[in-house]
PDB file of C-alpha atoms and ligand atoms in Angstrom:
ATOM      1  CA  UNK R   1      23.724 -11.500  11.140  1.00 80.00           C
ATOM      2  CA  UNK R   2      24.076 -11.787  14.829  1.00 75.00           C
ATOM      3  CA  UNK R   3      25.933  -8.467  15.096  1.00 86.00           C
ATOM      4  CA  UNK R   4      23.074  -6.443  13.646  1.00 90.00           C
ATOM      5  CA  UNK R   5      21.550  -5.736  17.021  1.00 91.00           C
ATOM      6  CA  UNK R   6      19.729  -2.520  16.160  1.00 92.00           C
ATOM      7  CA  UNK R   7      18.546  -2.811  12.561  1.00 92.00           C
ATOM      8  CA  UNK R   8      17.429  -6.445  12.787  1.00 93.00           C
ATOM      9  CA  UNK R   9      13.899  -7.121  13.968  1.00 92.00           C
ATOM     10  CA  UNK R  10      13.750  -7.980  17.623  1.00 86.00           C
ATOM     11  CA  UNK R  11      10.004  -8.434  17.439  1.00 87.00           C
ATOM     12  CA  UNK R  12       8.260  -9.924  14.350  1.00 84.00           C
ATOM     13  CA  UNK R  13       5.726  -7.082  14.039  1.00 88.00           C
ATOM     14  CA  UNK R  14       7.950  -4.165  15.005  1.00 91.00           C
ATOM     15  CA  UNK R  15       8.262  -1.598  12.182  1.00 94.00           C
ATOM     16  CA  UNK R  16      10.109   1.718  12.436  1.00 95.00           C
ATOM     17  CA  UNK R  17       8.329   4.768  11.130  1.00 96.00           C
ATOM     18  CA  UNK R  18       9.924   8.171  10.768  1.00 96.00           C
ATOM     19  CA  UNK R  19       8.698  11.665  10.013  1.00 96.00           C
ATOM     20  CA  UNK R  20       9.917  13.513   6.933  1.00 95.00           C
ATOM     21  CA  UNK R  21       7.622  16.384   7.879  1.00 90.00           C
ATOM     22  CA  UNK R  22       4.818  16.478  10.439  1.00 89.00           C
ATOM     23  CA  UNK R  23       2.412  15.315   7.777  1.00 91.00           C
ATOM     24  CA  UNK R  24       4.674  12.691   6.134  1.00 94.00           C
ATOM     25  CA  UNK R  25       5.265   9.422   7.890  1.00 95.00           C
ATOM     26  CA  UNK R  26       7.624   6.908   6.226  1.00 96.00           C
ATOM     27  CA  UNK R  27       7.242   3.186   6.852  1.00 97.00           C
ATOM     28  CA  UNK R  28       3.539   3.294   7.830  1.00 96.00           C
ATOM     29  CA  UNK R  29       0.536   2.713   5.632  1.00 97.00           C
ATOM     30  CA  UNK R  30       1.380   5.607   3.323  1.00 97.00           C
ATOM     31  CA  UNK R  31       3.975   5.041   0.604  1.00 98.00           C
ATOM     32  CA  UNK R  32       6.745   7.599   0.074  1.00 98.00           C
ATOM     33  CA  UNK R  33       7.141   8.602  -3.555  1.00 98.00           C
ATOM     34  CA  UNK R  34      10.177  10.806  -4.306  1.00 98.00           C
ATOM     35  CA  UNK R  35      10.681  12.267  -7.767  1.00 98.00           C
ATOM     36  CA  UNK R  36      13.140  14.690  -9.392  1.00 98.00           C
ATOM     37  CA  UNK R  37      16.169  14.973 -11.562  1.00 98.00           C
ATOM     38  CA  UNK R  38      19.457  13.111 -11.094  1.00 98.00           C
ATOM     39  CA  UNK R  39      21.179  16.481 -10.673  1.00 98.00           C
ATOM     40  CA  UNK R  40      20.045  19.994  -9.808  1.00 98.00           C
ATOM     41  CA  UNK R  41      20.938  21.995 -12.935  1.00 98.00           C
ATOM     42  CA  UNK R  42      19.296  25.382 -12.396  1.00 98.00           C
ATOM     43  CA  UNK R  43      16.600  27.129 -10.353  1.00 98.00           C
ATOM     44  CA  UNK R  44      14.379  27.226 -13.411  1.00 98.00           C
ATOM     45  CA  UNK R  45      14.719  23.422 -13.878  1.00 98.00           C
ATOM     46  CA  UNK R  46      13.762  22.735 -10.252  1.00 98.00           C
ATOM     47  CA  UNK R  47      10.903  25.282 -10.372  1.00 98.00           C
ATOM     48  CA  UNK R  48       9.465  23.447 -13.396  1.00 98.00           C
ATOM     49  CA  UNK R  49       9.813  20.073 -11.655  1.00 98.00           C
ATOM     50  CA  UNK R  50       8.189  21.314  -8.429  1.00 98.00           C
ATOM     51  CA  UNK R  51       5.298  23.144 -10.104  1.00 97.00           C
ATOM     52  CA  UNK R  52       4.522  20.452 -12.685  1.00 97.00           C
ATOM     53  CA  UNK R  53       4.537  17.720 -10.038  1.00 97.00           C
ATOM     54  CA  UNK R  54       2.613  19.814  -7.478  1.00 95.00           C
ATOM     55  CA  UNK R  55      -0.669  17.984  -8.108  1.00 94.00           C
ATOM     56  CA  UNK R  56       0.816  14.512  -8.371  1.00 96.00           C
ATOM     57  CA  UNK R  57       0.930  12.154  -5.374  1.00 96.00           C
ATOM     58  CA  UNK R  58       4.674  12.764  -4.884  1.00 97.00           C
ATOM     59  CA  UNK R  59       5.678  13.664  -1.343  1.00 96.00           C
ATOM     60  CA  UNK R  60       9.324  14.715  -1.770  1.00 98.00           C
ATOM     61  CA  UNK R  61      11.692  15.965  -4.460  1.00 98.00           C
ATOM     62  CA  UNK R  62      15.187  14.754  -5.176  1.00 98.00           C
ATOM     63  CA  UNK R  63      18.168  16.388  -6.915  1.00 98.00           C
ATOM     64  CA  UNK R  64      21.904  15.795  -6.541  1.00 98.00           C
ATOM     65  CA  UNK R  65      24.189  18.767  -5.939  1.00 98.00           C
ATOM     66  CA  UNK R  66      27.354  16.744  -5.107  1.00 98.00           C
ATOM     67  CA  UNK R  67      27.450  14.062  -7.788  1.00 96.00           C
ATOM     68  CA  UNK R  68      29.586  10.895  -7.569  1.00 95.00           C
ATOM     69  CA  UNK R  69      30.448  10.570 -11.241  1.00 94.00           C
ATOM     70  CA  UNK R  70      32.435   7.699 -12.752  1.00 94.00           C
ATOM     71  CA  UNK R  71      34.602  10.142 -14.704  1.00 95.00           C
ATOM     72  CA  UNK R  72      36.245  13.132 -13.009  1.00 95.00           C
ATOM     73  CA  UNK R  73      35.583  15.051 -16.234  1.00 95.00           C
ATOM     74  CA  UNK R  74      31.782  14.666 -15.977  1.00 95.00           C
ATOM     75  CA  UNK R  75      29.560  17.331 -14.354  1.00 94.00           C
ATOM     76  CA  UNK R  76      30.212  17.091 -10.605  1.00 97.00           C
ATOM     77  CA  UNK R  77      27.136  19.000  -9.426  1.00 97.00           C
ATOM     78  CA  UNK R  78      26.401  22.614  -8.531  1.00 98.00           C
ATOM     79  CA  UNK R  79      27.568  22.182  -4.933  1.00 97.00           C
ATOM     80  CA  UNK R  80      26.603  24.985  -2.533  1.00 97.00           C
ATOM     81  CA  UNK R  81      24.716  26.881  -5.260  1.00 98.00           C
ATOM     82  CA  UNK R  82      22.595  23.758  -5.821  1.00 98.00           C
ATOM     83  CA  UNK R  83      21.801  23.470  -2.141  1.00 98.00           C
ATOM     84  CA  UNK R  84      20.577  27.049  -2.199  1.00 98.00           C
ATOM     85  CA  UNK R  85      18.251  26.118  -5.059  1.00 98.00           C
ATOM     86  CA  UNK R  86      16.920  23.113  -3.192  1.00 98.00           C
ATOM     87  CA  UNK R  87      16.248  25.239  -0.118  1.00 98.00           C
ATOM     88  CA  UNK R  88      14.396  27.851  -2.182  1.00 98.00           C
ATOM     89  CA  UNK R  89      12.251  25.101  -3.738  1.00 98.00           C
ATOM     90  CA  UNK R  90      11.439  23.394  -0.450  1.00 97.00           C
ATOM     91  CA  UNK R  91      10.364  26.680   1.069  1.00 97.00           C
ATOM     92  CA  UNK R  92       8.449  28.063  -1.900  1.00 97.00           C
ATOM     93  CA  UNK R  93       6.629  24.790  -2.622  1.00 97.00           C
ATOM     94  CA  UNK R  94       6.488  23.457   0.952  1.00 95.00           C
ATOM     95  CA  UNK R  95       7.922  20.143  -0.203  1.00 97.00           C
ATOM     96  CA  UNK R  96      10.668  18.098   1.464  1.00 98.00           C
ATOM     97  CA  UNK R  97      13.871  17.606  -0.556  1.00 98.00           C
ATOM     98  CA  UNK R  98      16.467  14.829  -0.615  1.00 98.00           C
ATOM     99  CA  UNK R  99      20.092  15.130  -1.751  1.00 98.00           C
ATOM    100  CA  UNK R 100      23.263  13.049  -1.646  1.00 98.00           C
ATOM    101  CA  UNK R 101      26.059  13.629   0.852  1.00 98.00           C
ATOM    102  CA  UNK R 102      29.492  12.365  -0.239  1.00 98.00           C
ATOM    103  CA  UNK R 103      31.760  13.338   2.612  1.00 98.00           C
ATOM    104  CA  UNK R 104      31.773  14.182   6.296  1.00 98.00           C
ATOM    105  CA  UNK R 105      32.751  17.778   5.506  1.00 98.00           C
ATOM    106  CA  UNK R 106      29.434  18.290   3.615  1.00 98.00           C
ATOM    107  CA  UNK R 107      27.099  16.996   6.320  1.00 98.00           C
ATOM    108  CA  UNK R 108      26.516  20.220   8.273  1.00 98.00           C
ATOM    109  CA  UNK R 109      25.939  22.351   5.208  1.00 98.00           C
ATOM    110  CA  UNK R 110      23.609  19.787   3.570  1.00 98.00           C
ATOM    111  CA  UNK R 111      21.654  19.076   6.766  1.00 98.00           C
ATOM    112  CA  UNK R 112      20.933  22.806   7.114  1.00 97.00           C
ATOM    113  CA  UNK R 113      19.182  22.929   3.726  1.00 97.00           C
ATOM    114  CA  UNK R 114      17.414  19.585   3.101  1.00 98.00           C
ATOM    115  CA  UNK R 115      15.029  17.182   4.798  1.00 98.00           C
ATOM    116  CA  UNK R 116      16.792  13.887   4.107  1.00 98.00           C
ATOM    117  CA  UNK R 117      20.426  13.019   3.359  1.00 98.00           C
ATOM    118  CA  UNK R 118      21.113  10.310   0.772  1.00 98.00           C
ATOM    119  CA  UNK R 119      24.159   8.047   1.021  1.00 98.00           C
ATOM    120  CA  UNK R 120      24.851   6.848  -2.529  1.00 98.00           C
ATOM    121  CA  UNK R 121      25.775   3.343  -3.531  1.00 98.00           C
ATOM    122  CA  UNK R 122      29.435   4.188  -3.892  1.00 98.00           C
ATOM    123  CA  UNK R 123      29.558   5.272  -0.255  1.00 98.00           C
ATOM    124  CA  UNK R 124      27.524   2.553   1.383  1.00 98.00           C
ATOM    125  CA  UNK R 125      30.624   1.292   3.125  1.00 98.00           C
ATOM    126  CA  UNK R 126      32.251   4.646   3.847  1.00 98.00           C
ATOM    127  CA  UNK R 127      32.172   3.811   7.529  1.00 98.00           C
ATOM    128  CA  UNK R 128      33.429   7.168   8.764  1.00 98.00           C
ATOM    129  CA  UNK R 129      30.667   8.904   6.811  1.00 98.00           C
ATOM    130  CA  UNK R 130      28.080   6.458   8.249  1.00 98.00           C
ATOM    131  CA  UNK R 131      29.351   7.065  11.771  1.00 98.00           C
ATOM    132  CA  UNK R 132      29.099  10.843  11.324  1.00 98.00           C
ATOM    133  CA  UNK R 133      25.538  10.506   9.950  1.00 98.00           C
ATOM    134  CA  UNK R 134      24.734   8.548  13.079  1.00 98.00           C
ATOM    135  CA  UNK R 135      25.301  11.691  15.081  1.00 98.00           C
ATOM    136  CA  UNK R 136      22.790  13.938  13.253  1.00 98.00           C
ATOM    137  CA  UNK R 137      19.068  14.285  13.834  1.00 97.00           C
ATOM    138  CA  UNK R 138      17.824  13.963  10.214  1.00 97.00           C
ATOM    139  CA  UNK R 139      16.549  11.027   8.171  1.00 98.00           C
ATOM    140  CA  UNK R 140      19.168   9.206   6.100  1.00 98.00           C
ATOM    141  CA  UNK R 141      18.380   7.374   2.838  1.00 98.00           C
ATOM    142  CA  UNK R 142      20.971   4.603   2.610  1.00 98.00           C
ATOM    143  CA  UNK R 143      21.392   3.116  -0.866  1.00 98.00           C
ATOM    144  CA  UNK R 144      22.634  -0.425  -1.332  1.00 98.00           C
ATOM    145  CA  UNK R 145      26.197  -0.687  -2.625  1.00 98.00           C
ATOM    146  CA  UNK R 146      26.805  -1.561  -6.288  1.00 97.00           C
ATOM    147  CA  UNK R 147      27.750  -5.108  -5.311  1.00 96.00           C
ATOM    148  CA  UNK R 148      26.879  -5.304  -1.645  1.00 98.00           C
ATOM    149  CA  UNK R 149      25.363  -8.380  -0.079  1.00 98.00           C
ATOM    150  CA  UNK R 150      22.180  -8.035   1.988  1.00 98.00           C
ATOM    151  CA  UNK R 151      24.289  -8.618   5.098  1.00 98.00           C
ATOM    152  CA  UNK R 152      26.744  -5.847   4.191  1.00 98.00           C
ATOM    153  CA  UNK R 153      23.788  -3.552   3.520  1.00 98.00           C
ATOM    154  CA  UNK R 154      22.212  -4.272   6.883  1.00 98.00           C
ATOM    155  CA  UNK R 155      25.543  -3.761   8.666  1.00 98.00           C
ATOM    156  CA  UNK R 156      26.005  -0.414   6.933  1.00 98.00           C
ATOM    157  CA  UNK R 157      22.602   0.699   8.372  1.00 98.00           C
ATOM    158  CA  UNK R 158      23.804  -0.673  11.722  1.00 98.00           C
ATOM    159  CA  UNK R 159      26.704   1.828  11.662  1.00 98.00           C
ATOM    160  CA  UNK R 160      24.273   4.784  11.488  1.00 98.00           C
ATOM    161  CA  UNK R 161      21.867   3.315  14.067  1.00 98.00           C
ATOM    162  CA  UNK R 162      24.581   2.333  16.524  1.00 97.00           C
ATOM    163  CA  UNK R 163      25.955   5.907  16.499  1.00 98.00           C
ATOM    164  CA  UNK R 164      22.604   7.283  17.595  1.00 97.00           C
ATOM    165  CA  UNK R 165      20.477   8.094  14.531  1.00 98.00           C
ATOM    166  CA  UNK R 166      17.478   5.740  14.235  1.00 97.00           C
ATOM    167  CA  UNK R 167      16.006   7.544  11.223  1.00 98.00           C
ATOM    168  CA  UNK R 168      17.289   5.269   8.445  1.00 98.00           C
ATOM    169  CA  UNK R 169      15.494   4.306   5.256  1.00 98.00           C
ATOM    170  CA  UNK R 170      17.034   1.525   3.138  1.00 98.00           C
ATOM    171  CA  UNK R 171      17.013   1.823  -0.696  1.00 98.00           C
ATOM    172  CA  UNK R 172      17.440  -1.101  -3.122  1.00 99.00           C
ATOM    173  CA  UNK R 173      18.753   0.357  -6.393  1.00 98.00           C
ATOM    174  CA  UNK R 174      19.945  -2.666  -8.304  1.00 98.00           C
ATOM    175  CA  UNK R 175      23.164  -4.673  -8.154  1.00 98.00           C
ATOM    176  CA  UNK R 176      25.885  -5.377 -10.726  1.00 97.00           C
ATOM    177  CA  UNK R 177      25.497  -8.448 -12.912  1.00 96.00           C
ATOM    178  CA  UNK R 178      26.715  -9.835 -16.191  1.00 97.00           C
ATOM    179  CA  UNK R 179      23.859  -8.508 -18.361  1.00 96.00           C
ATOM    180  CA  UNK R 180      24.325  -4.976 -19.561  1.00 94.00           C
ATOM    181  CA  UNK R 181      20.888  -4.681 -21.144  1.00 97.00           C
ATOM    182  CA  UNK R 182      19.734  -3.179 -17.856  1.00 98.00           C
ATOM    183  CA  UNK R 183      22.133  -0.901 -15.984  1.00 98.00           C
ATOM    184  CA  UNK R 184      21.790  -3.041 -12.838  1.00 98.00           C
ATOM    185  CA  UNK R 185      19.607  -5.942 -11.702  1.00 98.00           C
ATOM    186  CA  UNK R 186      16.790  -4.830  -9.442  1.00 98.00           C
ATOM    187  CA  UNK R 187      16.896  -7.247  -6.534  1.00 98.00           C
ATOM    188  CA  UNK R 188      13.271  -7.534  -5.386  1.00 98.00           C
ATOM    189  CA  UNK R 189      14.276 -10.580  -3.384  1.00 98.00           C
ATOM    190  CA  UNK R 190      16.341  -8.185  -1.239  1.00 98.00           C
ATOM    191  CA  UNK R 191      13.276  -5.988  -0.691  1.00 98.00           C
ATOM    192  CA  UNK R 192      11.278  -8.917   0.603  1.00 98.00           C
ATOM    193  CA  UNK R 193      14.231 -10.138   2.696  1.00 98.00           C
ATOM    194  CA  UNK R 194      14.971  -6.706   4.168  1.00 98.00           C
ATOM    195  CA  UNK R 195      11.322  -6.260   5.154  1.00 97.00           C
ATOM    196  CA  UNK R 196      11.469  -9.578   6.993  1.00 96.00           C
ATOM    197  CA  UNK R 197      14.916  -9.097   8.484  1.00 96.00           C
ATOM    198  CA  UNK R 198      14.777  -5.485   9.547  1.00 97.00           C
ATOM    199  CA  UNK R 199      12.285  -3.035  11.034  1.00 97.00           C
ATOM    200  CA  UNK R 200      13.495  -0.225   8.797  1.00 98.00           C
ATOM    201  CA  UNK R 201      11.460   1.277   5.884  1.00 98.00           C
ATOM    202  CA  UNK R 202      12.672  -0.037   2.492  1.00 98.00           C
ATOM    203  CA  UNK R 203      12.236   1.948  -0.681  1.00 98.00           C
ATOM    204  CA  UNK R 204      13.216   1.125  -4.267  1.00 98.00           C
ATOM    205  CA  UNK R 205      15.028   3.140  -6.962  1.00 98.00           C
ATOM    206  CA  UNK R 206      13.906   1.630 -10.248  1.00 98.00           C
ATOM    207  CA  UNK R 207      15.694   4.352 -12.288  1.00 98.00           C
ATOM    208  CA  UNK R 208      19.304   3.357 -11.428  1.00 98.00           C
ATOM    209  CA  UNK R 209      18.330  -0.325 -11.679  1.00 98.00           C
ATOM    210  CA  UNK R 210      16.756  -0.035 -15.113  1.00 97.00           C
ATOM    211  CA  UNK R 211      19.003   2.550 -16.736  1.00 98.00           C
ATOM    212  CA  UNK R 212      16.307   2.891 -19.400  1.00 98.00           C
ATOM    213  CA  UNK R 213      13.183   4.995 -18.948  1.00 98.00           C
ATOM    214  CA  UNK R 214      10.894   2.513 -20.640  1.00 98.00           C
ATOM    215  CA  UNK R 215      11.588  -0.079 -17.899  1.00 98.00           C
ATOM    216  CA  UNK R 216      11.038   2.255 -14.923  1.00 98.00           C
ATOM    217  CA  UNK R 217       7.220   2.074 -14.549  1.00 98.00           C
ATOM    218  CA  UNK R 218       7.144  -1.732 -14.639  1.00 98.00           C
ATOM    219  CA  UNK R 219       9.859  -2.063 -11.989  1.00 98.00           C
ATOM    220  CA  UNK R 220       8.243   0.634  -9.843  1.00 98.00           C
ATOM    221  CA  UNK R 221       4.924  -1.266  -9.817  1.00 98.00           C
ATOM    222  CA  UNK R 222       6.657  -4.555  -9.092  1.00 98.00           C
ATOM    223  CA  UNK R 223       8.513  -2.959  -6.161  1.00 98.00           C
ATOM    224  CA  UNK R 224       5.255  -1.813  -4.509  1.00 98.00           C
ATOM    225  CA  UNK R 225       3.777  -5.261  -5.101  1.00 98.00           C
ATOM    226  CA  UNK R 226       6.852  -6.776  -3.401  1.00 98.00           C
ATOM    227  CA  UNK R 227       6.164  -4.730  -0.276  1.00 98.00           C
ATOM    228  CA  UNK R 228       8.373  -1.697  -0.722  1.00 98.00           C
ATOM    229  CA  UNK R 229       7.547   1.354   1.428  1.00 98.00           C
ATOM    230  CA  UNK R 230       8.143   3.788  -1.424  1.00 98.00           C
ATOM    231  CA  UNK R 231      10.103   4.721  -4.537  1.00 98.00           C
ATOM    232  CA  UNK R 232      12.696   7.257  -5.613  1.00 98.00           C
ATOM    233  CA  UNK R 233      12.472   7.980  -9.342  1.00 98.00           C
ATOM    234  CA  UNK R 234      14.426  10.271 -11.673  1.00 98.00           C
ATOM    235  CA  UNK R 235      12.515  12.666 -13.933  1.00 98.00           C
ATOM    236  CA  UNK R 236      13.357  15.843 -15.800  1.00 98.00           C
ATOM    237  CA  UNK R 237      11.559  18.661 -17.685  1.00 98.00           C
ATOM    238  CA  UNK R 238      13.403  17.606 -20.873  1.00 98.00           C
ATOM    239  CA  UNK R 239      14.663  14.074 -20.102  1.00 98.00           C
ATOM    240  CA  UNK R 240      17.019  13.711 -23.045  1.00 98.00           C
ATOM    241  CA  UNK R 241      18.765  16.977 -22.058  1.00 98.00           C
ATOM    242  CA  UNK R 242      19.512  15.807 -18.469  1.00 98.00           C
ATOM    243  CA  UNK R 243      23.161  16.504 -17.645  1.00 97.00           C
ATOM    244  CA  UNK R 244      23.382  13.098 -15.971  1.00 97.00           C
ATOM    245  CA  UNK R 245      21.474   9.831 -16.291  1.00 97.00           C
ATOM    246  CA  UNK R 246      19.476  11.162 -19.258  1.00 98.00           C
ATOM    247  CA  UNK R 247      18.633   7.707 -20.597  1.00 98.00           C
ATOM    248  CA  UNK R 248      16.702   6.707 -17.479  1.00 98.00           C
ATOM    249  CA  UNK R 249      14.895   9.992 -16.778  1.00 98.00           C
ATOM    250  CA  UNK R 250      11.129  10.081 -17.125  1.00 98.00           C
ATOM    251  CA  UNK R 251       9.300  13.119 -18.419  1.00 98.00           C
ATOM    252  CA  UNK R 252       7.340  14.991 -15.778  1.00 98.00           C
ATOM    253  CA  UNK R 253       4.078  13.889 -17.368  1.00 98.00           C
ATOM    254  CA  UNK R 254       5.159  10.232 -17.225  1.00 98.00           C
ATOM    255  CA  UNK R 255       6.338  10.669 -13.618  1.00 98.00           C
ATOM    256  CA  UNK R 256       2.936  12.109 -12.574  1.00 97.00           C
ATOM    257  CA  UNK R 257       1.077   9.423 -14.489  1.00 98.00           C
ATOM    258  CA  UNK R 258       3.179   6.687 -12.878  1.00 98.00           C
ATOM    259  CA  UNK R 259       2.616   8.080  -9.380  1.00 97.00           C
ATOM    260  CA  UNK R 260      -1.160   8.156  -9.947  1.00 97.00           C
ATOM    261  CA  UNK R 261      -1.135   4.594 -11.375  1.00 97.00           C
ATOM    262  CA  UNK R 262       0.416   3.149  -8.202  1.00 98.00           C
ATOM    263  CA  UNK R 263      -2.726   3.561  -6.116  1.00 97.00           C
ATOM    264  CA  UNK R 264      -4.394   0.331  -7.199  1.00 96.00           C
ATOM    265  CA  UNK R 265      -1.319  -1.799  -6.423  1.00 98.00           C
ATOM    266  CA  UNK R 266      -0.788   0.050  -3.159  1.00 98.00           C
ATOM    267  CA  UNK R 267      -4.379  -0.680  -2.068  1.00 97.00           C
ATOM    268  CA  UNK R 268      -4.017  -4.367  -2.981  1.00 97.00           C
ATOM    269  CA  UNK R 269      -1.024  -4.389  -0.588  1.00 97.00           C
ATOM    270  CA  UNK R 270      -2.948  -2.636   2.154  1.00 97.00           C
ATOM    271  CA  UNK R 271      -1.051   0.599   1.507  1.00 98.00           C
ATOM    272  CA  UNK R 272      -1.949   4.021   0.248  1.00 97.00           C
ATOM    273  CA  UNK R 273      -0.389   6.592  -2.094  1.00 96.00           C
ATOM    274  CA  UNK R 274      -1.084   9.799  -0.203  1.00 92.00           C
ATOM    275  CA  UNK R 275      -1.908  13.028  -1.921  1.00 86.00           C
ATOM    276  CA  UNK R 276       0.581  15.733  -1.031  1.00 73.00           C
ATOM    277  CA  UNK R 277      -0.524  17.710   2.000  1.00 59.00           C
ATOM    278  CA  UNK R 278       0.921  21.141   1.793  1.00 54.00           C
ATOM    279  CA  UNK R 279       2.068  22.529   5.068  1.00 55.00           C
ATOM    280  CA  UNK R 280       0.982  26.057   4.365  1.00 51.00           C
ATOM    281  CA  UNK R 281       2.189  28.338   7.143  1.00 49.00           C
ATOM    282  CA  UNK R 282      -0.648  29.727   9.226  1.00 50.00           C
ATOM    283  CA  UNK R 283      -0.931  33.468   8.797  1.00 52.00           C
ATOM    284  CA  UNK R 284      -1.590  35.396  11.979  1.00 52.00           C
ATOM    285  CA  UNK R 285      -4.965  37.124  11.818  1.00 52.00           C
ATOM    286  CA  UNK R 286      -4.549  40.777  12.742  1.00 48.00           C
TER     287      UNK R 286
HETATM  288  C1  PEP P   1      21.615   8.994  -7.659  1.00 97.41           C
HETATM  289  O1  PEP P   1      20.658   8.790  -6.907  1.00 97.41           O
HETATM  290  O2  PEP P   1      21.647   9.877  -8.500  1.00 97.41           O
HETATM  291  C2  PEP P   1      22.782   8.049  -7.584  1.00 97.41           C
HETATM  292  C3  PEP P   1      23.998   8.438  -7.933  1.00 97.41           C
HETATM  293  O3  PEP P   1      22.403   6.816  -7.189  1.00 97.41           O
HETATM  294  P1  PEP P   1      23.292   5.537  -6.800  1.00 97.41           P
HETATM  295  O4  PEP P   1      24.143   5.948  -5.649  1.00 97.41           O
HETATM  296  O5  PEP P   1      22.269   4.516  -6.453  1.00 97.41           O
HETATM  297  O6  PEP P   1      24.083   5.148  -8.026  1.00 97.41           O
HETATM  298 MN1   MN P   2      21.261   9.458 -11.118  1.00 97.41          MN
END
């Protein structure tokens, strides 16, 4: 990978950290746990998610508003109305939010309302999109392509870095294989390799790898034990009613319980699952 000048480690101990908020550092000792539904469905749904997860060690919420669906007849996301919901939630609950960007034309609008922009698997090699994300000053969560090699994944990150944005987090989310029992095969070998090869934070999405909610907790724990810097996990107030990816969604109780249960493994790895620090605005004293 001699062309990966920026994402590849130049020094064996160099590790990039980035700030999601002043109080949230990604890639350091603290793990980043992101939870939330596959898709934003309503303000009420996101309110329930945010309030029921408020006391769990979850530092950011997710929710897709532009959804890359296999079928054009499936729910495509709430679009601009969904972004407004995410913005309301992040302000009311003082929690960072992550959502997927599918095209260059969406970047400006999305960046104005969220804390981190996700590039989905299907767009990992959308090079024009990657170049455009290289020109913004916001963290980018880059998911591994459905069938991308580790080298292709690193080079995709290189596109963003080489265009000026150094705030990139890699996300292993499973790759295609022959066995359809799981939706994808979670490649923990890639997590270990990416941590050795690159200086970028690496998080894991066990939900899209597993495709089944009963497999998510086990994969999440294994990911932290393999050295991942965090997790992004799908959960929903009524999992079986999720408009997309219902089969893999955890209940909010299971999501909170899983987040709490990660502490022991994190500590064994020299890491920490931080409690959420609310950045409550300081009120001026009259
Ligand atoms: C998602 O996060 O909802 C998603 C579509 O993920 P992926 O791009 O990994 O399939
Ligand atoms: Mn999903």
